[in-house]
Short mmCIF file of C-alpha atoms in Angstrom, two decimals:
data_model
loop_
_atom_site.label_atom_id
_atom_site.label_comp_id
_atom_site.label_asym_id
_atom_site.label_seq_id
_atom_site.Cartn_x
_atom_site.Cartn_y
_atom_site.Cartn_z
CA MET A 1 -31.29 -5.60 16.39
CA ASP A 2 -32.86 -2.55 15.76
CA SER A 3 -31.50 -0.42 12.62
CA MET A 4 -28.89 1.64 14.21
CA GLU A 5 -27.32 -1.56 15.29
CA MET A 6 -27.20 -3.41 12.41
CA ARG A 7 -25.90 -0.09 10.48
CA ARG A 8 -23.08 -0.08 12.89
CA ASP A 9 -22.46 -3.87 12.47
CA ALA A 10 -22.55 -3.10 8.78
CA ILE A 11 -19.62 -0.56 9.20
CA VAL A 12 -17.66 -2.90 11.32
CA GLN A 13 -17.60 -5.57 8.88
CA LEU A 14 -17.30 -2.96 5.90
CA ILE A 15 -14.05 -1.60 8.02
CA ASN A 16 -12.60 -5.21 8.82
CA GLU A 17 -13.00 -6.32 5.27
CA ASN A 18 -10.61 -3.64 4.01
CA GLY A 19 -8.68 -2.64 7.11
CA THR A 20 -8.38 0.78 6.34
CA VAL A 21 -11.43 2.97 5.04
CA SER A 22 -11.97 6.67 4.39
CA PHE A 23 -14.60 8.21 5.88
CA ALA A 24 -15.81 9.29 1.60
CA GLN A 25 -15.72 5.22 1.27
CA ILE A 26 -18.06 4.98 4.58
CA LYS A 27 -20.66 7.78 3.05
CA LYS A 28 -20.61 6.17 0.01
CA ALA A 29 -21.46 2.80 1.62
CA PHE A 30 -24.34 4.27 3.24
CA PRO A 31 -25.49 7.31 1.38
CA ASN A 32 -28.92 7.47 2.87
CA VAL A 33 -27.41 8.32 6.16
CA SER A 34 -26.29 11.77 7.43
CA GLU A 35 -22.63 12.48 7.62
CA MET A 36 -23.39 13.92 11.62
CA THR A 37 -24.98 10.39 12.22
CA LEU A 38 -21.93 8.68 10.22
CA ARG A 39 -19.37 10.25 12.30
CA THR A 40 -21.43 9.56 15.54
CA ASP A 41 -21.19 6.03 14.89
CA LEU A 42 -17.61 6.09 14.11
CA LYS A 43 -17.42 7.83 17.52
CA ILE A 44 -19.37 5.34 19.48
CA LEU A 45 -17.44 2.04 17.90
CA ASP A 46 -14.14 4.02 18.59
CA GLU A 47 -15.47 4.26 22.10
CA GLU A 48 -16.24 0.36 22.28
CA LYS A 49 -12.95 -0.75 20.67
CA LYS A 50 -14.84 -2.37 17.96
CA ILE A 51 -12.73 -0.15 15.32
CA LEU A 52 -10.08 2.26 15.50
CA ARG A 53 -10.74 6.21 14.37
CA VAL A 54 -7.98 7.93 12.11
CA HIS A 55 -7.92 11.16 10.36
CA GLY A 56 -10.23 10.61 7.33
CA GLY A 57 -11.76 7.68 7.91
CA ALA A 58 -11.22 4.23 10.59
CA LYS A 59 -8.97 1.05 10.85
CA SER A 60 -9.90 -2.38 11.54
CA VAL A 61 -9.00 -3.31 15.28
CA GLN A 62 -7.47 -6.04 13.45
CA VAL A 63 -4.82 -4.04 12.64
CA ILE A 64 -1.87 -3.86 14.49
CA ILE A 65 -1.40 0.33 15.46
CA GLY A 66 2.38 0.96 14.14
CA THR A 67 2.08 -1.53 11.39
CA ASP A 68 1.00 -1.40 7.67
CA ASP A 69 -1.81 -4.40 8.46
CA PHE A 70 -0.98 -8.12 8.60
CA LEU A 71 0.16 -9.26 5.18
CA ASN A 72 -2.39 -12.54 5.29
CA ARG A 73 -5.34 -10.21 5.77
CA LYS A 74 -4.22 -7.92 2.85
CA SER A 75 -3.35 -10.80 0.22
CA VAL A 76 -7.12 -11.97 0.61
CA ARG A 77 -8.57 -8.39 -0.31
CA ASN A 78 -8.69 -7.00 -3.82
CA ILE A 79 -7.44 -10.07 -5.53
CA PRO A 80 -8.67 -9.26 -9.26
CA GLU A 81 -7.11 -5.65 -8.48
CA LYS A 82 -3.72 -6.95 -7.41
CA GLN A 83 -3.38 -9.01 -10.12
CA GLU A 84 -4.30 -6.39 -12.76
CA ILE A 85 -1.57 -4.41 -11.21
CA ALA A 86 0.89 -7.17 -11.83
CA LYS A 87 -0.07 -8.18 -14.72
CA LYS A 88 0.54 -4.36 -15.98
CA ALA A 89 4.00 -4.08 -13.62
CA LEU A 90 5.57 -7.17 -15.58
CA ALA A 91 5.31 -5.08 -19.02
CA LEU A 92 7.67 -2.32 -17.25
CA LEU A 93 10.48 -5.22 -16.44
CA HIS A 94 13.51 -5.50 -18.66
CA PRO A 95 16.33 -8.34 -18.16
CA ASP A 96 19.97 -7.67 -17.13
CA THR A 97 18.44 -4.53 -14.76
CA THR A 98 18.76 -3.86 -10.97
CA PHE A 99 15.56 -3.07 -9.53
CA PHE A 100 13.91 -2.69 -5.84
CA LEU A 101 10.63 -4.65 -5.06
CA ASP A 102 8.87 -3.25 -1.91
CA SER A 103 7.26 -5.44 0.77
CA GLY A 104 3.58 -6.00 0.98
CA SER A 105 0.96 -8.08 -0.98
CA THR A 106 0.35 -6.39 -4.60
CA ALA A 107 4.42 -6.66 -4.59
CA THR A 108 4.09 -10.45 -3.61
CA VAL A 109 1.39 -11.03 -6.29
CA LEU A 110 4.06 -9.24 -9.07
CA ALA A 111 7.13 -11.38 -7.44
CA ARG A 112 4.89 -14.79 -8.11
CA GLN A 113 5.06 -13.51 -11.52
CA ILE A 114 8.43 -12.20 -12.79
CA PRO A 115 9.88 -14.46 -15.35
CA ASP A 116 12.76 -16.62 -14.95
CA GLN A 117 15.62 -14.23 -16.20
CA SER A 118 18.54 -12.01 -15.41
CA TYR A 119 17.65 -9.53 -12.97
CA LEU A 120 19.54 -8.30 -9.51
CA ILE A 121 16.74 -8.01 -7.55
CA TYR A 122 16.41 -6.02 -4.13
CA THR A 123 13.56 -6.86 -2.05
CA THR A 124 12.47 -5.95 1.73
CA GLY A 125 9.26 -8.34 1.27
CA LEU A 126 10.21 -11.83 2.90
CA SER A 127 7.12 -13.07 1.04
CA CYS A 128 8.18 -11.66 -2.15
CA ALA A 129 12.01 -13.33 -1.42
CA THR A 130 9.97 -16.78 -1.27
CA GLU A 131 8.16 -16.48 -4.21
CA LEU A 132 11.61 -14.97 -6.07
CA ALA A 133 13.34 -18.63 -4.60
CA ASN A 134 11.58 -20.36 -7.48
CA LEU A 135 13.26 -18.85 -10.05
CA SER A 136 16.91 -19.64 -10.97
CA LYS A 137 18.36 -16.76 -13.25
CA PRO A 138 17.54 -13.54 -10.90
CA THR A 139 20.09 -12.73 -8.23
CA VAL A 140 17.87 -11.77 -4.81
CA MET A 141 19.19 -9.43 -2.35
CA LEU A 142 17.50 -9.13 1.21
CA PRO A 143 18.87 -6.28 2.88
CA GLY A 144 19.68 -6.68 6.93
CA GLY A 145 17.09 -4.74 8.96
CA LYS A 146 14.56 -5.04 11.30
CA LEU A 147 11.49 -7.41 10.96
CA ASN A 148 8.35 -6.51 10.55
CA ARG A 149 6.39 -9.78 11.85
CA TYR A 150 2.83 -8.44 10.69
CA SER A 151 3.70 -6.88 7.22
CA GLN A 152 6.48 -9.78 6.65
CA SER A 153 8.99 -7.52 5.80
CA VAL A 154 12.66 -5.92 6.70
CA PHE A 155 12.96 -2.31 7.74
CA GLY A 156 15.13 0.21 9.78
CA PHE A 157 18.97 1.75 9.85
CA SER A 158 20.74 -1.51 8.25
CA ALA A 159 18.35 -1.86 5.71
CA ILE A 160 18.54 2.05 4.40
CA ARG A 161 22.20 2.02 4.52
CA GLU A 162 22.28 -1.39 2.37
CA LEU A 163 20.17 0.31 0.09
CA GLU A 164 22.00 3.78 -0.39
CA ARG A 165 25.00 1.60 -1.95
CA VAL A 166 22.92 0.45 -5.14
CA ASN A 167 21.53 2.28 -7.88
CA PHE A 168 18.64 0.94 -9.20
CA ASP A 169 16.81 1.18 -12.56
CA GLN A 170 13.69 1.25 -11.32
CA ALA A 171 11.52 0.84 -7.86
CA PHE A 172 8.40 -0.96 -7.69
CA LEU A 173 6.76 0.57 -4.29
CA GLY A 174 3.91 -0.53 -2.40
CA ILE A 175 1.33 1.98 -1.39
CA THR A 176 -0.56 1.85 1.86
CA GLY A 177 -2.59 5.30 1.31
CA PHE A 178 -2.75 8.50 -0.80
CA HIS A 179 -4.18 11.84 0.54
CA PRO A 180 -3.71 15.28 -1.63
CA SER A 181 -2.97 16.79 1.07
CA VAL A 182 0.15 14.58 2.40
CA GLY A 183 0.90 12.70 -0.68
CA PHE A 184 1.90 8.99 -0.22
CA SER A 185 2.05 7.63 3.27
CA CYS A 186 2.58 4.40 5.39
CA GLY A 187 2.30 3.67 8.92
CA ILE A 188 5.94 3.30 9.88
CA SER A 189 8.30 6.18 10.21
CA ASP A 190 11.57 3.87 9.46
CA GLU A 191 9.63 2.12 6.60
CA ALA A 192 9.19 5.76 5.03
CA LEU A 193 12.69 6.65 5.08
CA LEU A 194 13.51 3.48 3.62
CA LYS A 195 10.85 4.12 0.26
CA GLN A 196 12.69 7.36 0.19
CA THR A 197 15.67 6.21 0.08
CA ALA A 198 14.30 3.64 -2.67
CA ILE A 199 13.27 6.65 -4.55
CA ARG A 200 16.04 8.85 -4.47
CA GLN A 201 18.64 5.93 -5.62
CA SER A 202 16.11 4.65 -8.80
CA GLU A 203 16.20 6.07 -12.07
CA GLN A 204 12.31 5.20 -12.52
CA VAL A 205 9.69 5.25 -9.61
CA ILE A 206 6.47 3.32 -10.26
CA ALA A 207 3.91 3.09 -7.65
CA LEU A 208 1.79 -0.30 -7.00
CA MET A 209 -1.43 1.39 -6.27
CA ASP A 210 -5.11 0.18 -6.39
CA SER A 211 -8.13 2.27 -6.21
CA SER A 212 -9.15 1.49 -2.49
CA LYS A 213 -5.65 3.63 -1.34
CA ILE A 214 -7.19 6.75 -2.46
CA ASP A 215 -8.01 9.53 0.02
CA VAL A 216 -6.17 7.08 2.89
CA LYS A 217 -4.00 9.23 4.94
CA CYS A 218 -1.31 7.41 7.09
CA SER A 219 1.33 8.54 9.78
CA PHE A 220 4.30 8.99 7.80
CA SER A 221 4.54 10.76 4.35
CA PHE A 222 7.54 9.38 2.14
CA CYS A 223 6.96 11.12 -0.96
CA GLY A 224 4.45 13.39 -3.60
CA LEU A 225 3.28 12.81 -7.03
CA SER A 226 6.22 14.79 -8.12
CA ASP A 227 8.55 11.98 -7.03
CA ILE A 228 6.54 9.34 -8.80
CA ASP A 229 7.37 8.32 -12.54
CA ILE A 230 4.49 5.76 -12.97
CA VAL A 231 1.43 4.51 -11.39
CA VAL A 232 0.25 1.15 -12.26
CA SER A 233 -3.24 0.79 -11.01
CA ASP A 234 -6.39 -1.39 -11.27
CA GLY A 235 -8.09 1.07 -13.92
CA LYS A 236 -10.40 2.22 -11.26
CA LEU A 237 -8.54 5.65 -10.11
CA THR A 238 -11.18 8.77 -9.48
CA GLU A 239 -10.78 11.33 -11.93
CA GLU A 240 -9.55 13.83 -9.51
CA PHE A 241 -6.58 11.91 -8.97
CA LEU A 242 -5.84 11.14 -12.66
CA ALA A 243 -6.16 14.75 -13.09
CA GLU A 244 -3.39 15.33 -10.46
CA CYS A 245 -1.23 13.02 -12.33
CA ARG A 246 -1.78 14.59 -15.60
CA LYS A 247 -0.59 17.40 -13.45
CA TYR A 248 2.53 16.43 -12.59
CA GLY A 249 3.29 14.09 -15.69
CA VAL A 250 2.97 11.05 -14.06
CA GLN A 251 2.00 8.11 -16.37
CA VAL A 252 -0.86 5.95 -15.47
CA LEU A 253 -1.02 2.33 -16.17
#
């Protein structure tokens, strides 16, 4: 196997391990390879259907187009980062409050650690609801809606209508990607609308976000930094992102 094949195999492995990778991340992983060569590699790998090129980067072909990744794939990536985020987010919870808990692997880690206290919790994540079923004191609500088999979540018109009836103290949002040009985004139009509903209905909006989501641009934007009160992170966010947070008065934990 020549060096070009080895490099392209390494690129595919990087993308498969992370699900979605920005071009900046690829350049960082291959610092001695020219930008033009890397773009050619991505073009050829896309044509060979080994990856899926997207704006600003690439996705694993094992990610179903139109979803936000297989939950079981996401759950084994960045585990220490997700645990750090969950630990910080727990400190924001208050008994006898009502909050929305989004779907996704980071939200599931948080759900696993929520104490057995009096809360009213609405969640669209089936995996979150499964974790919360181990508790006796919270009231857990699953809005009706369309099932996303890959992310194990519900979304759609019915779920949105149900969330519109609730006044949340807090909303904990899972983040698929953030890019300065589009803000926060995800891969499903209806899920973007659901997140927007949770944001409108909440006193405090909290983004659960590890550093791998920076510079990732997905198809559907749902809010900007001005709509977020707190970003809970793994402590590895870029200085550029932190500067944007300061600009909009967003607290970073």
